[in-house]
Tab-separated table of C-alpha atoms and ligand atoms in Angstrom:
chain	number	residue	atom	x	y	z
A	1	MET	CA	106.445	9.312	24.946
A	2	PRO	CA	106.340	5.982	26.805
A	3	ASN	CA	105.619	3.770	23.786
A	4	GLN	CA	105.900	4.642	20.091
A	5	LYS	CA	102.774	2.741	19.150
A	6	PHE	CA	100.746	5.289	21.105
A	7	ALA	CA	102.275	8.253	19.240
A	8	ARG	CA	100.091	10.334	16.870
A	9	PRO	CA	99.863	9.034	13.264
A	10	ARG	CA	102.410	10.218	10.694
A	11	GLY	CA	101.568	13.512	9.040
A	12	THR	CA	99.149	14.631	11.787
A	13	ARG	CA	99.665	17.240	14.465
A	14	ASP	CA	98.544	18.012	17.983
A	15	VAL	CA	97.494	21.594	18.494
A	16	LEU	CA	98.638	23.011	21.825
A	17	PRO	CA	96.709	25.754	23.644
A	18	GLU	CA	98.722	28.681	22.302
A	19	GLU	CA	98.404	27.601	18.675
A	20	MET	CA	94.765	26.695	19.221
A	21	GLU	CA	94.092	30.262	20.325
A	22	ALA	CA	95.849	31.538	17.202
A	23	ARG	CA	93.739	29.186	15.068
A	24	ARG	CA	90.483	30.299	16.623
A	25	TRP	CA	91.551	33.893	16.119
A	26	LEU	CA	92.328	33.171	12.469
A	27	GLU	CA	88.982	31.437	12.010
A	28	GLY	CA	87.288	34.517	13.461
A	29	ALA	CA	89.191	36.797	11.087
A	30	PHE	CA	88.176	34.614	8.118
A	31	ARG	CA	84.547	34.351	9.189
A	32	SER	CA	84.169	38.094	9.494
A	33	ALA	CA	85.927	38.723	6.163
A	34	PHE	CA	83.717	36.182	4.355
A	35	GLU	CA	80.538	37.387	6.051
A	36	GLY	CA	81.492	40.950	5.181
A	37	TYR	CA	80.825	40.010	1.557
A	38	GLY	CA	77.576	38.185	2.336
A	39	TYR	CA	78.897	34.608	2.392
A	40	ARG	CA	77.144	32.129	4.730
A	41	GLU	CA	78.758	29.149	6.396
A	42	VAL	CA	77.983	25.528	5.532
A	43	GLN	CA	79.294	22.245	6.836
A	44	THR	CA	79.568	18.922	5.018
A	45	PRO	CA	80.455	15.443	6.315
A	46	THR	CA	84.095	14.541	6.982
A	47	PHE	CA	83.723	11.595	4.597
A	48	GLU	CA	82.034	11.365	1.196
A	49	HIS	CA	81.496	8.698	-1.444
A	50	LEU	CA	84.801	7.975	-3.169
A	51	GLU	CA	83.094	8.585	-6.514
A	52	LEU	CA	82.586	12.274	-5.678
A	53	VAL	CA	86.329	12.809	-5.525
A	54	ILE	CA	87.432	10.649	-8.434
A	55	ALA	CA	84.598	11.646	-10.825
A	56	LYS	CA	86.616	14.518	-12.287
A	57	SER	CA	90.133	13.761	-11.153
A	58	GLY	CA	90.210	10.073	-12.134
A	59	GLU	CA	91.569	6.984	-10.395
A	60	GLU	CA	95.064	8.517	-10.470
A	61	ILE	CA	94.184	10.691	-7.487
A	62	LYS	CA	93.450	7.599	-5.364
A	63	LYS	CA	97.055	7.247	-4.308
A	64	HIS	CA	96.695	10.591	-2.503
A	65	LEU	CA	93.456	9.678	-0.751
A	66	TYR	CA	92.397	8.193	2.543
A	67	ASP	CA	89.777	5.908	1.049
A	68	PHE	CA	88.157	2.958	2.760
A	69	THR	CA	85.250	0.550	2.573
A	70	ASP	CA	82.796	0.769	5.449
A	71	LYS	CA	81.030	-2.174	7.104
A	72	GLY	CA	78.137	-1.785	4.661
A	73	GLY	CA	80.503	-2.191	1.704
A	74	ARG	CA	80.366	1.485	0.665
A	75	GLU	CA	83.473	2.986	-0.876
A	76	LEU	CA	84.161	6.165	1.056
A	77	VAL	CA	86.898	8.770	1.325
A	78	LEU	CA	88.012	11.275	3.941
A	79	ARG	CA	87.535	14.542	2.037
A	80	PRO	CA	90.789	15.787	0.430
A	81	GLU	CA	89.288	19.258	-0.132
A	82	LEU	CA	85.913	20.941	0.190
A	83	THR	CA	84.952	22.278	-3.240
A	84	ALA	CA	83.524	18.983	-4.518
A	85	PRO	CA	81.628	18.347	-1.229
A	86	VAL	CA	80.171	21.873	-1.246
A	87	MET	CA	79.100	21.439	-4.889
A	88	ARG	CA	77.461	18.148	-3.908
A	89	LEU	CA	75.687	19.958	-1.062
A	90	TYR	CA	74.550	22.615	-3.528
A	91	LEU	CA	73.108	20.046	-5.946
A	92	GLN	CA	71.463	18.051	-3.194
A	93	GLU	CA	70.047	20.880	-1.095
A	94	LEU	CA	70.295	24.322	-2.632
A	95	THR	CA	69.733	24.349	-6.396
A	96	HIS	CA	66.553	26.402	-5.895
A	97	ALA	CA	68.203	29.008	-3.684
A	98	SER	CA	68.412	32.552	-5.083
A	99	LYS	CA	71.520	33.313	-7.121
A	100	PRO	CA	74.214	34.249	-6.726
A	101	LEU	CA	74.692	31.858	-3.846
A	102	ARG	CA	77.599	32.699	-1.553
A	103	LEU	CA	78.817	29.879	0.689
A	104	TYR	CA	81.844	29.515	2.917
A	105	TYR	CA	83.372	26.723	4.969
A	106	LEU	CA	86.105	25.858	7.424
A	107	GLY	CA	87.084	22.225	7.801
A	108	ASN	CA	89.744	19.552	8.015
A	109	CYS	CA	90.960	17.727	4.900
A	110	PHE	CA	92.967	14.544	4.450
A	111	ARG	CA	95.566	13.689	1.831
A	112	TYR	CA	97.970	10.776	1.747
A	113	GLU	CA	101.080	12.829	0.976
A	114	GLU	CA	104.722	12.740	2.026
A	115	PRO	CA	104.744	14.921	5.149
A	116	GLN	CA	107.125	17.872	5.370
A	117	SER	CA	107.084	21.337	6.866
A	118	GLY	CA	103.763	22.895	5.823
A	119	ARG	CA	102.494	19.648	4.281
A	120	TYR	CA	100.431	17.329	6.434
A	121	ARG	CA	98.113	14.378	6.043
A	122	GLU	CA	95.409	16.184	7.959
A	123	PHE	CA	95.159	19.937	7.472
A	124	TRP	CA	92.548	22.671	7.651
A	125	GLN	CA	91.058	24.684	4.842
A	126	ALA	CA	88.888	27.790	4.858
A	127	GLY	CA	87.266	28.841	1.632
A	128	VAL	CA	84.316	30.213	-0.299
A	129	GLU	CA	82.277	29.125	-3.309
A	130	LEU	CA	80.329	31.650	-5.372
A	131	ILE	CA	77.616	29.922	-7.386
A	132	GLY	CA	75.534	31.202	-10.270
A	133	SER	CA	77.242	34.197	-11.876
A	134	PRO	CA	79.219	33.794	-15.111
A	135	PHE	CA	80.534	37.355	-15.052
A	136	ALA	CA	83.950	38.830	-14.388
A	137	GLU	CA	82.617	40.718	-11.357
A	138	ALA	CA	81.930	37.374	-9.658
A	139	GLU	CA	85.473	36.199	-10.318
A	140	THR	CA	86.908	39.460	-9.043
A	141	GLU	CA	84.734	39.299	-5.943
A	142	VAL	CA	86.208	35.918	-5.094
A	143	ILE	CA	89.749	37.269	-5.464
A	144	ALA	CA	88.824	40.362	-3.436
A	145	VAL	CA	87.381	38.210	-0.625
A	146	ALA	CA	90.629	36.219	-0.442
A	147	ALA	CA	92.645	39.450	-0.351
A	148	ALA	CA	90.365	40.917	2.340
A	149	ALA	CA	90.635	37.761	4.458
A	150	LEU	CA	94.396	37.867	4.237
A	151	GLU	CA	94.467	41.544	5.067
A	152	ARG	CA	92.594	40.831	8.295
A	153	THR	CA	95.293	38.381	9.358
A	154	GLY	CA	97.913	41.130	9.117
A	155	LEU	CA	100.373	38.822	7.294
A	156	PRO	CA	103.047	41.232	6.077
A	157	ALA	CA	104.635	39.516	3.073
A	158	TYR	CA	102.726	37.645	0.400
A	159	GLU	CA	102.061	37.693	-3.304
A	160	LEU	CA	98.755	37.144	-5.123
A	161	LEU	CA	99.188	35.875	-8.679
A	162	ILE	CA	96.450	35.494	-11.269
A	163	GLY	CA	96.453	33.219	-14.287
A	164	GLU	CA	93.933	31.983	-16.850
A	165	VAL	CA	93.831	28.261	-17.578
A	166	GLY	CA	91.336	28.986	-20.369
A	167	ILE	CA	94.242	30.333	-22.446
A	168	LEU	CA	96.373	27.242	-21.825
A	169	ARG	CA	93.459	24.929	-22.550
A	170	SER	CA	92.613	26.772	-25.805
A	171	ILE	CA	96.196	26.354	-27.023
A	172	LEU	CA	96.152	22.664	-26.183
A	173	ARG	CA	92.756	22.218	-27.826
A	174	GLU	CA	94.049	23.902	-30.965
A	175	GLY	CA	96.950	21.460	-30.888
A	176	GLY	CA	94.458	18.587	-30.877
A	177	ALA	CA	94.663	17.622	-27.205
A	178	GLY	CA	91.478	16.077	-25.754
A	179	GLU	CA	90.326	16.645	-22.159
A	180	GLU	CA	92.486	13.859	-20.782
A	181	ASP	CA	95.661	15.030	-22.497
A	182	GLN	CA	94.949	18.618	-21.436
A	183	ALA	CA	94.684	17.425	-17.850
A	184	ARG	CA	98.023	15.621	-18.086
A	185	VAL	CA	99.810	18.657	-19.470
A	186	MET	CA	98.205	20.989	-16.905
A	187	ASN	CA	99.197	18.642	-14.124
A	188	ALA	CA	102.805	18.523	-15.310
A	189	LEU	CA	102.824	22.339	-15.649
A	190	ASP	CA	101.493	22.660	-12.116
A	191	LYS	CA	104.370	20.543	-10.858
A	192	GLY	CA	106.856	22.740	-12.738
A	193	GLU	CA	107.936	19.919	-15.072
A	194	ASP	CA	109.158	20.354	-18.667
A	195	VAL	CA	105.976	19.665	-20.635
A	196	ARG	CA	107.529	19.478	-24.107
A	197	PRO	CA	108.383	15.748	-24.155
A	198	LEU	CA	104.846	14.998	-22.975
A	199	MET	CA	103.307	17.178	-25.702
A	200	THR	CA	105.558	15.594	-28.356
A	201	GLU	CA	104.405	12.171	-27.214
A	202	MET	CA	100.802	13.366	-27.610
A	203	GLY	CA	101.491	14.544	-31.147
A	204	ILE	CA	100.879	18.238	-30.371
A	205	PRO	CA	102.469	20.332	-33.182
A	206	GLU	CA	105.767	22.087	-32.484
A	207	GLU	CA	104.257	25.550	-32.965
A	208	CYS	CA	101.546	24.942	-30.376
A	209	GLN	CA	104.141	23.638	-27.975
A	210	ARG	CA	106.163	26.808	-28.407
A	211	THR	CA	103.092	28.960	-27.795
A	212	LEU	CA	102.128	27.010	-24.679
A	213	VAL	CA	105.596	27.114	-23.181
A	214	GLY	CA	105.998	30.792	-24.108
A	215	ILE	CA	102.671	31.726	-22.521
A	216	SER	CA	103.291	29.665	-19.402
A	217	ARG	CA	106.497	31.590	-18.765
A	218	LEU	CA	104.819	34.993	-18.844
A	219	GLU	CA	104.913	36.659	-15.480
A	220	GLY	CA	104.705	40.271	-14.352
A	221	GLY	CA	102.177	43.119	-14.316
A	222	ARG	CA	99.283	43.859	-16.660
A	223	GLU	CA	101.621	44.361	-19.613
A	224	VAL	CA	102.002	40.572	-19.686
A	225	ILE	CA	98.538	40.241	-21.259
A	226	ALA	CA	99.591	42.364	-24.243
A	227	GLU	CA	102.632	40.111	-24.702
A	228	ALA	CA	100.393	37.066	-24.461
A	229	LYS	CA	98.130	38.428	-27.204
A	230	GLU	CA	101.108	38.596	-29.571
A	231	PHE	CA	101.870	34.944	-28.907
A	232	LEU	CA	98.244	34.022	-29.453
A	233	ALA	CA	97.657	35.721	-32.820
A	234	GLY	CA	95.380	33.465	-34.866
A	235	ASN	CA	93.869	31.574	-31.920
A	236	ASP	CA	90.591	33.480	-31.496
A	237	GLU	CA	89.388	31.459	-28.545
A	238	ALA	CA	92.602	32.055	-26.597
A	239	LEU	CA	92.583	35.731	-27.597
A	240	SER	CA	89.083	36.217	-26.256
A	241	LYS	CA	90.187	34.618	-22.949
A	242	ALA	CA	93.070	37.084	-22.790
A	243	ALA	CA	90.649	39.965	-23.430
A	244	GLY	CA	88.403	38.596	-20.701
A	245	GLN	CA	91.323	38.652	-18.334
A	246	GLU	CA	91.919	42.322	-19.079
A	247	GLU	CA	88.305	43.095	-18.217
A	248	LEU	CA	88.727	41.196	-14.964
A	249	LEU	CA	91.872	43.130	-14.065
A	250	ASP	CA	90.058	46.442	-14.650
A	251	LEU	CA	87.430	45.417	-12.114
A	252	LEU	CA	90.080	44.256	-9.650
A	253	ASP	CA	91.921	47.552	-9.960
A	254	SER	CA	88.749	49.390	-9.036
A	255	GLN	CA	88.603	47.351	-5.812
A	256	GLY	CA	92.176	48.193	-4.926
A	257	VAL	CA	93.401	44.580	-4.929
A	258	LYS	CA	97.150	44.180	-5.443
A	259	TYR	CA	98.121	41.333	-7.763
A	260	GLY	CA	100.630	40.030	-10.259
A	261	ILE	CA	100.035	37.935	-13.382
A	262	ASP	CA	101.450	34.462	-13.897
A	263	LEU	CA	100.081	32.762	-16.984
A	264	GLY	CA	101.862	29.544	-16.019
A	265	ILE	CA	99.500	28.843	-13.094
A	266	ALA	CA	97.827	25.560	-14.010
A	267	ARG	CA	96.422	24.368	-10.609
A	268	GLY	CA	96.701	20.693	-9.693
A	269	LEU	CA	92.996	19.846	-9.686
A	270	GLU	CA	91.323	19.279	-13.004
A	271	TYR	CA	88.070	21.142	-12.620
A	272	TYR	CA	89.403	24.654	-13.264
A	273	THR	CA	88.276	26.198	-16.544
A	274	GLY	CA	89.131	29.914	-16.534
A	275	MET	CA	90.557	32.448	-14.089
A	276	VAL	CA	92.871	30.866	-11.525
A	277	PHE	CA	94.856	32.443	-8.720
A	278	GLU	CA	97.326	31.463	-6.050
A	279	ILE	CA	98.730	33.266	-3.035
A	280	TYR	CA	102.262	32.622	-1.843
A	281	ALA	CA	103.639	33.587	1.552
A	282	GLU	CA	107.238	34.528	2.146
A	283	GLY	CA	109.326	32.350	4.443
A	284	LEU	CA	107.674	28.993	3.828
A	285	GLY	CA	110.115	27.419	1.357
A	286	ALA	CA	108.697	24.835	-1.046
A	287	GLN	CA	105.224	24.718	0.525
A	288	LYS	CA	104.625	28.423	0.159
A	289	GLN	CA	101.177	28.335	-1.411
A	290	ILE	CA	98.693	29.436	1.220
A	291	CYS	CA	95.674	29.836	-1.043
A	292	GLY	CA	94.475	28.588	-4.392
A	293	GLY	CA	91.298	29.107	-6.353
A	294	GLY	CA	89.569	29.999	-9.578
A	295	THR	CA	86.656	29.392	-11.897
A	296	TYR	CA	85.680	25.759	-12.305
A	297	SER	CA	82.954	23.486	-13.543
A	298	LEU	CA	81.829	20.566	-11.420
A	299	THR	CA	78.026	20.556	-11.219
A	300	GLU	CA	77.611	18.867	-14.606
A	301	VAL	CA	80.179	16.228	-13.615
A	302	PHE	CA	77.840	15.360	-10.714
A	303	GLY	CA	74.794	15.134	-12.977
A	304	GLY	CA	73.436	18.643	-12.370
A	305	ALA	CA	72.897	21.537	-14.770
A	306	ALA	CA	76.050	23.393	-15.820
A	307	THR	CA	76.401	26.274	-13.351
A	308	PRO	CA	79.071	28.979	-13.300
A	309	THR	CA	81.103	28.627	-10.117
A	310	CYS	CA	84.279	30.015	-8.646
A	311	GLY	CA	85.942	29.850	-5.260
A	312	PHE	CA	89.144	29.449	-3.308
A	313	ALA	CA	90.625	27.646	-0.329
A	314	PHE	CA	93.194	28.855	2.148
A	315	GLY	CA	95.421	26.340	3.915
A	316	MET	CA	95.105	27.484	7.522
A	317	ASP	CA	98.060	25.480	8.851
A	318	ARG	CA	100.384	27.043	6.314
A	319	LEU	CA	99.009	30.487	6.882
A	320	LEU	CA	99.617	30.147	10.626
A	321	LEU	CA	103.129	28.922	9.917
A	322	ALA	CA	103.726	31.907	7.627
A	323	MET	CA	102.443	34.291	10.298
A	324	GLU	CA	104.839	32.775	12.812
A	325	LYS	CA	107.797	32.948	10.392
A	326	GLN	CA	106.991	36.562	9.567
A	327	GLY	CA	106.681	37.510	13.232
A	328	ARG	CA	102.957	38.284	13.118
A	329	THR	CA	101.559	36.880	16.354
A	330	PRO	CA	97.807	36.849	16.813
A	331	PRO	CA	96.574	38.320	20.101
A	332	SER	CA	96.608	35.625	22.772
A	333	LYS	CA	94.087	35.299	25.550
A	334	LYS	CA	95.991	36.013	28.731
A	335	LYS	CA	95.138	34.412	32.034
A	336	ARG	CA	93.739	37.113	34.309
A	337	ILE	CA	92.842	36.094	37.853
A	338	LEU	CA	93.616	33.295	40.293
A	339	VAL	CA	91.433	32.846	43.368
A	340	VAL	CA	93.317	31.275	46.285
A	341	PRO	CA	91.625	30.056	49.465
A	342	ALA	CA	93.927	30.870	52.353
A	343	GLY	CA	93.177	27.879	54.584
A	344	SER	CA	90.834	24.910	54.073
A	345	GLU	CA	87.949	26.668	55.832
A	346	THR	CA	87.578	29.159	53.018
A	347	LEU	CA	87.503	26.711	50.063
A	348	LYS	CA	83.714	26.785	49.629
A	349	LYS	CA	83.655	30.550	49.828
A	350	ALA	CA	86.555	30.751	47.319
A	351	LEU	CA	84.540	28.642	44.840
A	352	GLU	CA	81.510	30.895	45.339
A	353	ILE	CA	83.647	34.005	44.860
A	354	SER	CA	85.267	32.531	41.713
A	355	ALA	CA	81.811	32.029	40.199
A	356	ALA	CA	80.928	35.654	40.965
A	357	ILE	CA	84.171	36.971	39.448
A	358	ARG	CA	83.624	34.892	36.304
A	359	LYS	CA	80.514	36.956	35.558
A	360	SER	CA	82.759	39.740	34.326
A	361	ILE	CA	86.243	38.265	33.782
A	362	PRO	CA	87.786	34.786	33.273
A	363	CYS	CA	89.215	33.391	36.491
A	364	GLU	CA	90.668	30.161	37.762
A	365	THR	CA	90.597	28.693	41.252
A	366	GLU	CA	93.558	27.139	43.048
A	367	LEU	CA	92.991	23.363	42.923
A	368	LEU	CA	96.138	21.909	44.428
A	369	ARG	CA	95.579	23.029	48.034
A	370	ARG	CA	98.875	24.929	47.843
A	371	LYS	CA	99.866	27.303	50.603
A	372	LEU	CA	99.496	30.969	49.674
A	373	LYS	CA	103.195	31.459	48.968
A	374	LYS	CA	103.323	28.546	46.522
A	375	ALA	CA	100.088	29.627	44.864
A	376	LEU	CA	101.531	33.110	44.349
A	377	ALA	CA	104.690	31.591	42.841
A	378	TYR	CA	102.461	29.662	40.414
A	379	ALA	CA	100.606	32.850	39.447
A	380	ASP	CA	103.953	34.506	38.860
A	381	ARG	CA	105.202	31.677	36.617
A	382	GLU	CA	101.978	31.698	34.604
A	383	GLY	CA	101.997	35.473	34.226
A	384	ILE	CA	98.622	35.832	35.984
A	385	PRO	CA	98.422	39.545	36.837
A	386	PHE	CA	95.928	39.442	39.740
A	387	VAL	CA	95.329	37.066	42.636
A	388	VAL	CA	92.272	37.180	44.879
A	389	ILE	CA	93.132	35.840	48.330
A	390	VAL	CA	90.182	34.527	50.303
A	391	GLY	CA	91.212	34.648	53.971
A	392	GLU	CA	89.124	34.070	57.084
A	393	ASP	CA	89.894	37.419	58.732
A	394	GLU	CA	88.892	39.449	55.674
A	395	LEU	CA	85.823	37.308	55.068
A	396	ARG	CA	84.558	38.155	58.537
A	397	LYS	CA	84.564	41.801	57.385
A	398	GLY	CA	82.839	40.791	54.111
A	399	CYS	CA	86.060	41.349	52.110
A	400	VAL	CA	88.805	39.584	50.137
A	401	VAL	CA	92.316	40.744	49.226
A	402	LEU	CA	93.227	41.649	45.635
A	403	ARG	CA	96.938	41.357	44.965
A	404	ASP	CA	98.517	43.040	41.953
A	405	MET	CA	101.268	40.560	41.041
A	406	HIS	CA	103.227	43.157	39.128
A	407	SER	CA	103.562	45.785	41.862
A	408	GLY	CA	102.953	43.502	44.857
A	409	GLU	CA	100.315	45.965	46.100
A	410	GLN	CA	97.350	44.535	47.979
A	411	ARG	CA	93.975	46.054	48.738
A	412	GLU	CA	90.696	44.902	50.177
A	413	LEU	CA	87.574	44.507	48.055
A	414	ARG	CA	84.012	43.921	49.196
A	415	VAL	CA	82.696	40.453	48.292
A	416	GLU	CA	79.398	41.794	46.885
A	417	GLU	CA	81.325	43.911	44.385
A	418	LEU	CA	83.351	41.020	42.957
A	419	ASP	CA	80.912	40.258	40.151
A	420	LYS	CA	81.949	43.573	38.599
A	421	LEU	CA	85.685	43.077	39.104
A	422	GLY	CA	86.252	42.702	35.365
A	423	LEU	CA	84.909	46.215	34.752
A	424	GLN	CA	87.228	47.619	37.416
A	425	LEU	CA	90.334	45.913	36.021
A	426	GLY	CA	89.421	46.828	32.425
B	1	AMP	P1	94.277	22.876	-3.016
B	1	AMP	O1	92.926	22.314	-2.630
B	1	AMP	O2	95.283	21.822	-3.370
B	1	AMP	O3	94.187	24.003	-3.973
B	1	AMP	O4	94.855	23.515	-1.676
B	1	AMP	C1	94.409	24.730	-1.151
B	1	AMP	C2	95.339	25.122	-0.047
B	1	AMP	O5	95.348	24.121	0.958
B	1	AMP	C3	96.803	25.216	-0.486
B	1	AMP	O6	97.080	26.491	-0.955
B	1	AMP	C4	97.548	24.918	0.790
B	1	AMP	O7	97.727	26.109	1.541
B	1	AMP	C5	96.633	23.999	1.534
B	1	AMP	N1	97.114	22.603	1.454
B	1	AMP	C6	96.978	21.739	0.434
B	1	AMP	N2	97.520	20.538	0.735
B	1	AMP	C7	98.016	20.645	1.988
B	1	AMP	C8	98.704	19.758	2.875
B	1	AMP	N3	98.972	18.496	2.551
B	1	AMP	N4	99.079	20.235	4.088
B	1	AMP	C9	98.804	21.508	4.457
B	1	AMP	N5	98.172	22.391	3.665
B	1	AMP	C10	97.765	21.976	2.442
């Protein structure tokens, strides 16, 4: 790097060809998983009005945002996630579409955070939003789509944990906490902090505090819900949420999705209202969460009619990192053929032949006017398995030479057959 001031900004990354191929492969895997369930892709602008992001989360979130004022005096923000933008798109463009509406997206997001491994200031998310069904089967579909997408990536070691913020919120409500206080407690829970001092400060009764802390520590299999019900005796609202969760798990079981329960999942963002889930990948350390989602309510915050919605977002950068750490390498596109003009007289013909070869297989042409020996050494270094040598003598016979770089064998091929070379090499 000649001069530091021309280096990339802090928290951003350059994607080199190999990783870019892996990313495109991952995007393809996600697209086909999402489309397999009938989801259709949408795209929203990279920036939105600041208000869209702070409407639910409050001014507090501003310190994590890339917000700015444009030349027209508008307060804008580089999107920190895509759920709010997609809900805005829904309200602006699609409220009359048939329900349920299944949308998916892939896009970059921006957060002003302290960079570390797996945490960047610009990162990519892929996710879905399912709009219009209030039923457990919609929630389970969203979880099943996330599980199916992950299955397609072939990531060996991960854990999908389901929680229910409705239970936590009911306990807090019973303890007298308003929306704002609930949000503060949920936020602290999400960060893994001790929430008792905060609840004491809010005047939440000791018994409620005990219930909340007890519930938030429950982790395990389905049996955890029965334990939760014991804790919740007397709180009918919370009990009905727990029963709802059991119904949801029944439906998930019938779809063969593997999961665990963690009733302490609170999610950082404040719009979640019911089922929540997170997926953690092995080998990532602190930033191990590769996916988060759940049931939320946002449309009414944006002035629309209350609409049942749920969705999730994968962090693609983290998922790729997890795949690398777990030794799961996506298939890479190998270079296949190099066309080398042997002598300056054959350059035009070599370009013509390259174009013909490209009809059936990717091919590159020698561009550095290297002698044959050096061009072959380059092909060797790059792992290019076949070289087509365009020499004057062979051309006179209407042929070129195909060299197998692995065995060193050479044979002549007729020029008019080169457009089908890909089929021959398989
Ligand atoms: P969230 O919108 O916070 O639920 O994030 C959804 C997913 O995006 C997380 O599970 C992460 O995998 C990913 N993610 C969130 N923040 C970052 C970040 N700063 N850098 C990389 N990935 C992130």
